Coordinates of C-alpha atoms and ligand atoms in Angstrom, one line a residue:
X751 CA -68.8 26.8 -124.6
X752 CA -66.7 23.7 -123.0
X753 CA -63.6 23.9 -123.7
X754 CA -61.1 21.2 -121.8
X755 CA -57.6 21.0 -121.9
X756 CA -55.7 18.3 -120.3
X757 CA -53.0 19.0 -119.2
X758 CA -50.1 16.5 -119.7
X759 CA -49.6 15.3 -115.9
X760 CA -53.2 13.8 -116.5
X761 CA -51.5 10.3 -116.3
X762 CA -53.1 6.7 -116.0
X763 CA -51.5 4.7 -113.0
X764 CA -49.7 2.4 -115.3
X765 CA -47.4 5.9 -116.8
X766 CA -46.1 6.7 -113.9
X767 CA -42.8 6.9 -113.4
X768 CA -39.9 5.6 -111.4
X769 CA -39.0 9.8 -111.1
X770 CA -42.5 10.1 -109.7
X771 CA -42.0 7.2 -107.1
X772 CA -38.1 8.8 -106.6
X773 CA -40.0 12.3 -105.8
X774 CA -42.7 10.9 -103.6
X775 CA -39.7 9.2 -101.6
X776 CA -38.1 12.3 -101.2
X777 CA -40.9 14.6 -100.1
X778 CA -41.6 11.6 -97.5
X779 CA -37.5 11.8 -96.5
X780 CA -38.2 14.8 -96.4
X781 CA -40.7 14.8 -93.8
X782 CA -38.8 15.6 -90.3
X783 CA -39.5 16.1 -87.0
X784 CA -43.7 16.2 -87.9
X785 CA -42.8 12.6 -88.9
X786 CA -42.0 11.3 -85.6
X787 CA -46.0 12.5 -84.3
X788 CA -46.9 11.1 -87.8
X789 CA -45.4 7.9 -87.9
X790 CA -44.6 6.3 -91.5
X791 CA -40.4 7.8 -91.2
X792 CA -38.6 5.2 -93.5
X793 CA -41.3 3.9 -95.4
X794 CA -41.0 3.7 -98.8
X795 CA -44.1 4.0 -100.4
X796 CA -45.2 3.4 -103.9
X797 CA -46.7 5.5 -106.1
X798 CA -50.5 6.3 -104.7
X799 CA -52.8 3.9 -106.6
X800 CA -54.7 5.6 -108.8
X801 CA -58.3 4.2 -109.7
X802 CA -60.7 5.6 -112.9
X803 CA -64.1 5.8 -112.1
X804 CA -66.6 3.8 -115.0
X805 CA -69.6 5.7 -116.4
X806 CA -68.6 9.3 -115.6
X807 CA -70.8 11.9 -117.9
X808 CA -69.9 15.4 -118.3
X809 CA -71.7 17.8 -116.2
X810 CA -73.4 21.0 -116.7
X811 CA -71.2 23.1 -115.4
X812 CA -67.5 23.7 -117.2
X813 CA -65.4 26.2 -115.9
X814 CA -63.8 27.6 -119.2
X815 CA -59.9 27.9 -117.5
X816 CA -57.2 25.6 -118.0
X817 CA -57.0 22.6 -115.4
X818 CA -55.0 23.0 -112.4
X819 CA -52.4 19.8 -113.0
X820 CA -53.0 16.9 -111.0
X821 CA -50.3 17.1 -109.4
X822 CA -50.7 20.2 -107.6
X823 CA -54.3 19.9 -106.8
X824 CA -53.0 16.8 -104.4
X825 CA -50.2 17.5 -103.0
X826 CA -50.4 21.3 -102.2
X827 CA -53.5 22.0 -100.3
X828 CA -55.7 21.9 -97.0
X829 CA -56.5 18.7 -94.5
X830 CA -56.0 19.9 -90.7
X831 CA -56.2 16.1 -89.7
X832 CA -53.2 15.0 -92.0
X833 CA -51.2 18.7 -90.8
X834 CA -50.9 22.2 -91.8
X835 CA -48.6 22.6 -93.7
X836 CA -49.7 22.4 -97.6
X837 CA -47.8 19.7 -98.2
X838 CA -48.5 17.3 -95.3
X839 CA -51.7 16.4 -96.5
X840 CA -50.0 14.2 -99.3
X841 CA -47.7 12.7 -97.0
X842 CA -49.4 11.8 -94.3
X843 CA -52.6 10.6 -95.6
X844 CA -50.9 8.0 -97.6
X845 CA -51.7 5.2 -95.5
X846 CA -55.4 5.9 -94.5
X847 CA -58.0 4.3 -95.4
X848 CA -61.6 4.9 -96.4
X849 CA -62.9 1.6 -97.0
X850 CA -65.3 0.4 -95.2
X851 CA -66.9 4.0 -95.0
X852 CA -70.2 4.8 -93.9
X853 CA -72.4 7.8 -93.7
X854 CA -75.3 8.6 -91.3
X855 CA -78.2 11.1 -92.6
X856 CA -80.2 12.1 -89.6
X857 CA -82.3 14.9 -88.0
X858 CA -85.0 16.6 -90.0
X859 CA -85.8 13.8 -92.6
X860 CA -88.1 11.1 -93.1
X861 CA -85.4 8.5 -93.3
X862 CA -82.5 8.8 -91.0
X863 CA -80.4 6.0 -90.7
X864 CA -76.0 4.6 -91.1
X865 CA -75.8 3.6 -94.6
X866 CA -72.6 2.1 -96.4
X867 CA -70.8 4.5 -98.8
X868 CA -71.8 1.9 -101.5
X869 CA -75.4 2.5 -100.8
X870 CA -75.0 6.1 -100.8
X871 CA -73.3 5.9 -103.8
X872 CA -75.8 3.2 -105.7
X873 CA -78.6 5.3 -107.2
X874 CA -76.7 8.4 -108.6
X875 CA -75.0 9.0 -112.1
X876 CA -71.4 10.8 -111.7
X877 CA -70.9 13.4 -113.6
X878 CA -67.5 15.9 -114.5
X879 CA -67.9 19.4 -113.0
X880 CA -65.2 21.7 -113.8
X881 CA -64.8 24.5 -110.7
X882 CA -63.0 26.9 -109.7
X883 CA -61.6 26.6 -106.1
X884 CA -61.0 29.4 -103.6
X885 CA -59.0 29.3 -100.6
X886 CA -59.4 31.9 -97.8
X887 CA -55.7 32.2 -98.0
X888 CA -56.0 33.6 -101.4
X889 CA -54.7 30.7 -103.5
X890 CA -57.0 29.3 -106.5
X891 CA -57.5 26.5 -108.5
X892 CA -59.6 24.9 -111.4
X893 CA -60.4 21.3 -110.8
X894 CA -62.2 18.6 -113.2
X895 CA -64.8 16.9 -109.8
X896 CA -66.4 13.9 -110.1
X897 CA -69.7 13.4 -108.2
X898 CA -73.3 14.3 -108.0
X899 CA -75.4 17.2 -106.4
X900 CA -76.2 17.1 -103.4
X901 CA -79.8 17.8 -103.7
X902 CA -80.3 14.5 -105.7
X903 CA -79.0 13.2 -102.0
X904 CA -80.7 14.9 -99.8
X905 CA -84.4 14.6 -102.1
X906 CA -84.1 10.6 -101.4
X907 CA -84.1 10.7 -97.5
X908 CA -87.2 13.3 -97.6
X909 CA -86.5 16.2 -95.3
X910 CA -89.1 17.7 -93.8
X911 CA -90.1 21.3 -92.4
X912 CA -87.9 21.4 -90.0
X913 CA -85.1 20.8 -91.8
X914 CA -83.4 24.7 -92.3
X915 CA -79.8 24.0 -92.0
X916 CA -77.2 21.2 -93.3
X917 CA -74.5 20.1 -91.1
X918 CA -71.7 18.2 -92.2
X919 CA -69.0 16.0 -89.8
X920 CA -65.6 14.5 -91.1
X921 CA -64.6 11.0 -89.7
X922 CA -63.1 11.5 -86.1
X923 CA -60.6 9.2 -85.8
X924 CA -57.1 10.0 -84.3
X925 CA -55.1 6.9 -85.2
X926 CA -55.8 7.4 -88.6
X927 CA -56.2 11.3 -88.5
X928 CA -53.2 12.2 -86.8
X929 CA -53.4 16.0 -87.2
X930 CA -56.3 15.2 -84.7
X931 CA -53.7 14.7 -81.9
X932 CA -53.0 18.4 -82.5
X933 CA -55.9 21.2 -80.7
X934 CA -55.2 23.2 -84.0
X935 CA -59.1 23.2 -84.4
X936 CA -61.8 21.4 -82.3
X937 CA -62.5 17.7 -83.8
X938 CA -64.4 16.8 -85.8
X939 CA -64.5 19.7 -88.2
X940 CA -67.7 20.5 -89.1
X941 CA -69.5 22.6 -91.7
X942 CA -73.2 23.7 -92.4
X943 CA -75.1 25.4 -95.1
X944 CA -78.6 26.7 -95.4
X945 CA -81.2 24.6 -96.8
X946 CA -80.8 26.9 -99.5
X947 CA -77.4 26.5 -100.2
X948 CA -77.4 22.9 -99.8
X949 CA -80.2 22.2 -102.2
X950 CA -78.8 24.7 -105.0
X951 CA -77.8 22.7 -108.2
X952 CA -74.0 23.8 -108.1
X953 CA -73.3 22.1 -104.8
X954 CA -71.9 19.0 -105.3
X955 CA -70.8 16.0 -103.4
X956 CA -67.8 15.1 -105.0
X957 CA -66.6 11.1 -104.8
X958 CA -63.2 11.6 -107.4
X959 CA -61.2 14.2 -109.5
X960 CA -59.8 13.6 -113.2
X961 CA -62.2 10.5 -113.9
X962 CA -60.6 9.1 -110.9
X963 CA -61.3 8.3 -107.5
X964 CA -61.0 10.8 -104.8
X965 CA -57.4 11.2 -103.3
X966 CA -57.2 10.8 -99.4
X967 CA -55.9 14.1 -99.3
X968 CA -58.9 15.5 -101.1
X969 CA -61.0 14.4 -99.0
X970 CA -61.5 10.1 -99.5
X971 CA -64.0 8.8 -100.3
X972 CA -66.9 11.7 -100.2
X973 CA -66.4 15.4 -99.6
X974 CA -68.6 18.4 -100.3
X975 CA -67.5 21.4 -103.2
X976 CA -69.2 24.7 -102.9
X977 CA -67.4 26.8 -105.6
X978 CA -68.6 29.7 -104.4
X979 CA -67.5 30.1 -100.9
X980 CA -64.4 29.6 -99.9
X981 CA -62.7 26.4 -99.7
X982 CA -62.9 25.6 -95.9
X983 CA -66.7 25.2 -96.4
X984 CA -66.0 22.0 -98.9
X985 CA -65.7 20.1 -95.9
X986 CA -63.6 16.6 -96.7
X987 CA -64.5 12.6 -95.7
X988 CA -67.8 13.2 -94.5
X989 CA -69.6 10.7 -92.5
X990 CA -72.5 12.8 -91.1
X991 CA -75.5 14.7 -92.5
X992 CA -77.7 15.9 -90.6
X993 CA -81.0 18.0 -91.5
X994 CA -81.5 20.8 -88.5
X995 CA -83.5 23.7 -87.8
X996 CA -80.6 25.8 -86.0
X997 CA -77.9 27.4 -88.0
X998 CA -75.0 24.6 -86.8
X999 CA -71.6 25.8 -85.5
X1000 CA -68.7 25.3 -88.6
X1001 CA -65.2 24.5 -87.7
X1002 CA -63.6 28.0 -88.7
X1003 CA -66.2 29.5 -86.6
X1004 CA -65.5 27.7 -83.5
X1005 CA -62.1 28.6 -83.5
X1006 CA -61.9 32.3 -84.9
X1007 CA -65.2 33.8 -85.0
X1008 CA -63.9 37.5 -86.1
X1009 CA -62.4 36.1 -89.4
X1010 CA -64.7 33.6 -90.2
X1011 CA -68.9 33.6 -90.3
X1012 CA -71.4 31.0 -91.4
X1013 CA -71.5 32.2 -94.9
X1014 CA -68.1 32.4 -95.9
X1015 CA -69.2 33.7 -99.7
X1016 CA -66.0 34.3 -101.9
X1017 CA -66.1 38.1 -101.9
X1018 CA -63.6 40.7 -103.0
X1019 CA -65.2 43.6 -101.6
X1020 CA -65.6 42.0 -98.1
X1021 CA -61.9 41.5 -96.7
X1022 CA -60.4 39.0 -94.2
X1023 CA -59.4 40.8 -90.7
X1024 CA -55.9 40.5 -91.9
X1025 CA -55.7 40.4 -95.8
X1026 CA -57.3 41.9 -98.9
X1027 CA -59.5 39.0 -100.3
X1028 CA -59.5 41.4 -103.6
X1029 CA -57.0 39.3 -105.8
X1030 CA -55.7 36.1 -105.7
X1031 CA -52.8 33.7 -107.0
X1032 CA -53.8 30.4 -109.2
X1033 CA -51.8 27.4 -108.3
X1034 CA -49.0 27.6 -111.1
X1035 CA -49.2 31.2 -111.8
X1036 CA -46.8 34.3 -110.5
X1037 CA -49.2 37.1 -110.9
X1038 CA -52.1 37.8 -108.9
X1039 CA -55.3 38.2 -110.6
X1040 CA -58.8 39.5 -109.4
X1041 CA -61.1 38.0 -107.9
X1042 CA -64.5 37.7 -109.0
X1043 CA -67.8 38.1 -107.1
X1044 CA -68.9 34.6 -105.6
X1045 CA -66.0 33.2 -107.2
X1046 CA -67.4 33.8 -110.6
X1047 CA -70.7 32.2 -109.9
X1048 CA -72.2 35.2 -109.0
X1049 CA -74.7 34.9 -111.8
X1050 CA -76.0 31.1 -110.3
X1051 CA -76.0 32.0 -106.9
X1052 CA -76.3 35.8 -105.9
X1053 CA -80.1 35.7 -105.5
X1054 CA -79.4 33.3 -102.4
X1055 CA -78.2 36.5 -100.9
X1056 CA -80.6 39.2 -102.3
X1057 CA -80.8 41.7 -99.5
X1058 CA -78.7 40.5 -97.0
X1059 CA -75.9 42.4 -95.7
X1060 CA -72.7 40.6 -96.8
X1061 CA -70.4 42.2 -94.6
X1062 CA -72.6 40.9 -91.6
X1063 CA -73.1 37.9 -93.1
X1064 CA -69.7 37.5 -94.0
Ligands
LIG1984 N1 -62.2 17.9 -92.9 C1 -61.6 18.9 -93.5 N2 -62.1 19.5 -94.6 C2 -61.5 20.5 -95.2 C3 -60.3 21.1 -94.7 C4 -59.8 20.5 -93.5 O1 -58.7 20.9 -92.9 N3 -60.4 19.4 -92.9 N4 -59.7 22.1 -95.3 C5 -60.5 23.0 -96.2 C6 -59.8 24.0 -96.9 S1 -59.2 25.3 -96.0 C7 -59.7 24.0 -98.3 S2 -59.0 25.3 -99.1 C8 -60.3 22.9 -99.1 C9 -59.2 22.4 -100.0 O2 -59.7 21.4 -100.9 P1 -58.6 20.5 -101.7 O3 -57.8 19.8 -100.7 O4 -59.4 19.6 -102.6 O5 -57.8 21.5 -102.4 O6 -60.7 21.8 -98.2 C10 -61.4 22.2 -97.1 N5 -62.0 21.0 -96.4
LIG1985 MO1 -58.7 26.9 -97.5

């Protein structure tokens, strides 16, 4: 059953507010010292421009929950190259941006080669997924995507044998990435998954969120959703895809193997090195609740993992 529920921050461009332009002031005044490495202290920005996207269909998949409001989905979350803090990533990625954009698909495939975002973009319908969202830190959310799997993608530049692993690479760029100035992780972050995972029909490359195009700090202008691993695999503003045959280093890897493997699978029984991953807190909501097997697509995806040993493979 689909049931959707907007929720009433879901606001064209043209409702917004003076109080919303007043707010977004003061969490920019409120900025501080990070400013200074940051640039953009005493700017007074309007309101992020907010554009729908024409032709969206409803997808498949629905997550039955409530919709995590707009407003918190973007401006309390995770982008390393605009900070770390949750709420730099809406600050600081105001200015970028991700036009012109272009991504190269290379390695094992029949058709390598730098193509424009609007190429990418050309041949595929966009659809409305509704996921849930996981982050390793034990925060959740529900969130209406816009985009298209990434098999349909992957299908029109013909891998062939070779091709056992998908890596992923942000833009590296630190004038306009400033949190790249920082060696908080190596740059560019980079994620993989198997062939397997990349192909399945619930991984999605993800171009907007409520009908509308993707927010810098979600991850402008293309970024990958894997609802059932944890949120640092849905690697953001990719402009690399590359077919291998060797499982490819990830980010989170690099810089703290012990706490975080290749797979990454939202798993209650399997716990972080320094936290329960048993429960977790949805954005807006003071109780914990459980959480579920794969993130609740245990049912789509758990054969992907049949035999394997998830606390080795974790
Ligand atoms: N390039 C890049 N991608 C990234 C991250 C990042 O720091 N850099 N953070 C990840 C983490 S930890 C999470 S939880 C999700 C959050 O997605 P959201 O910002 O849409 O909530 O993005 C992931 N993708
Ligand atoms: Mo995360």
């Amino acid at each position: 059953m689909m049931i959707k529920r907007r929720h009433q921050s879901d606001v064209r461009s043209s409702e917004i507010t003076p109080k919303d332009v007043y707010m977004e002031r003061r969490r920019f005044m409120a900025a501080g010292a990070g400013a200074l490495l940051f640039g953009a202290v005493g700017a007074t920005p309007a309101a992020a421009a907010r554009t729908k996207l024409d032709g969206v269909v409803q997808g498949l998949y629905q997550a039955d929950e409530e919709w995590t409001p707009y407003d918190d989905i973007t401006s309390y979350n995770n982008f390393y190259e605009f900070g770390t803090g949750k709420d730099d990533p809406i600050r600081y990625s105001r200015f970028f941006n991700p036009s012109p954009w272009s991504v190269t698909i290379d390695g094992a495939v029949e058709k390598p080669g730098t193509y424009t975002i609007e190429d990418i973009l050309k041949p595929h319908a966009l659809e409305e997924r509704v996921y849930r969202l996981r982050c390793v830190e034990r925060w959740s959310m529900v969130v209406p995507w816009v985009g298209f799997p990434l098999a349909d993608l992957l299908k029109r530049f013909a891998p062939t044998s070779g091709a056992k692993y998908v890596a992923f690479e942000t833009l590296l760029d630190p004038e306009r990435m400033p949190g790249q100035k920082l060696g908080v992780l190596e740059w560019p972050y980079v994620e993989g998954l198997t062939i397997d995972e990349a192909m399945h029909p619930l991984t999605l490359l993800a171009v907007g969120l409520y009908g509308e195009t993707m927010p810098n700090q979600n991850g402008a202008p293309l970024r990958l959703v894997v609802p059932w691993k944890y949120g640092f695999k849905s690697i953001k503003s990719i402009v690399r895809i590359s077919l291998v045959e060797k499982q490819p280093p990830t980010s989170w890897n690099i810089s703290t193997p012990r706490e975080y493997g290749f797979y990454s699978n939202v798993n209650p029984e399997v716990d972080h090195p320094r936290w329960t991953q048993a429960t977790e807190r949805r954005i807006g909501d003071f109780f914990r609740r459980p959480t579920l097997m794969f993130n609740g697509y245990a049912e789509d995806v758990a054969n992907l993992y049949a035999g394997m040993d998830l606390v080795k493979n974790y």
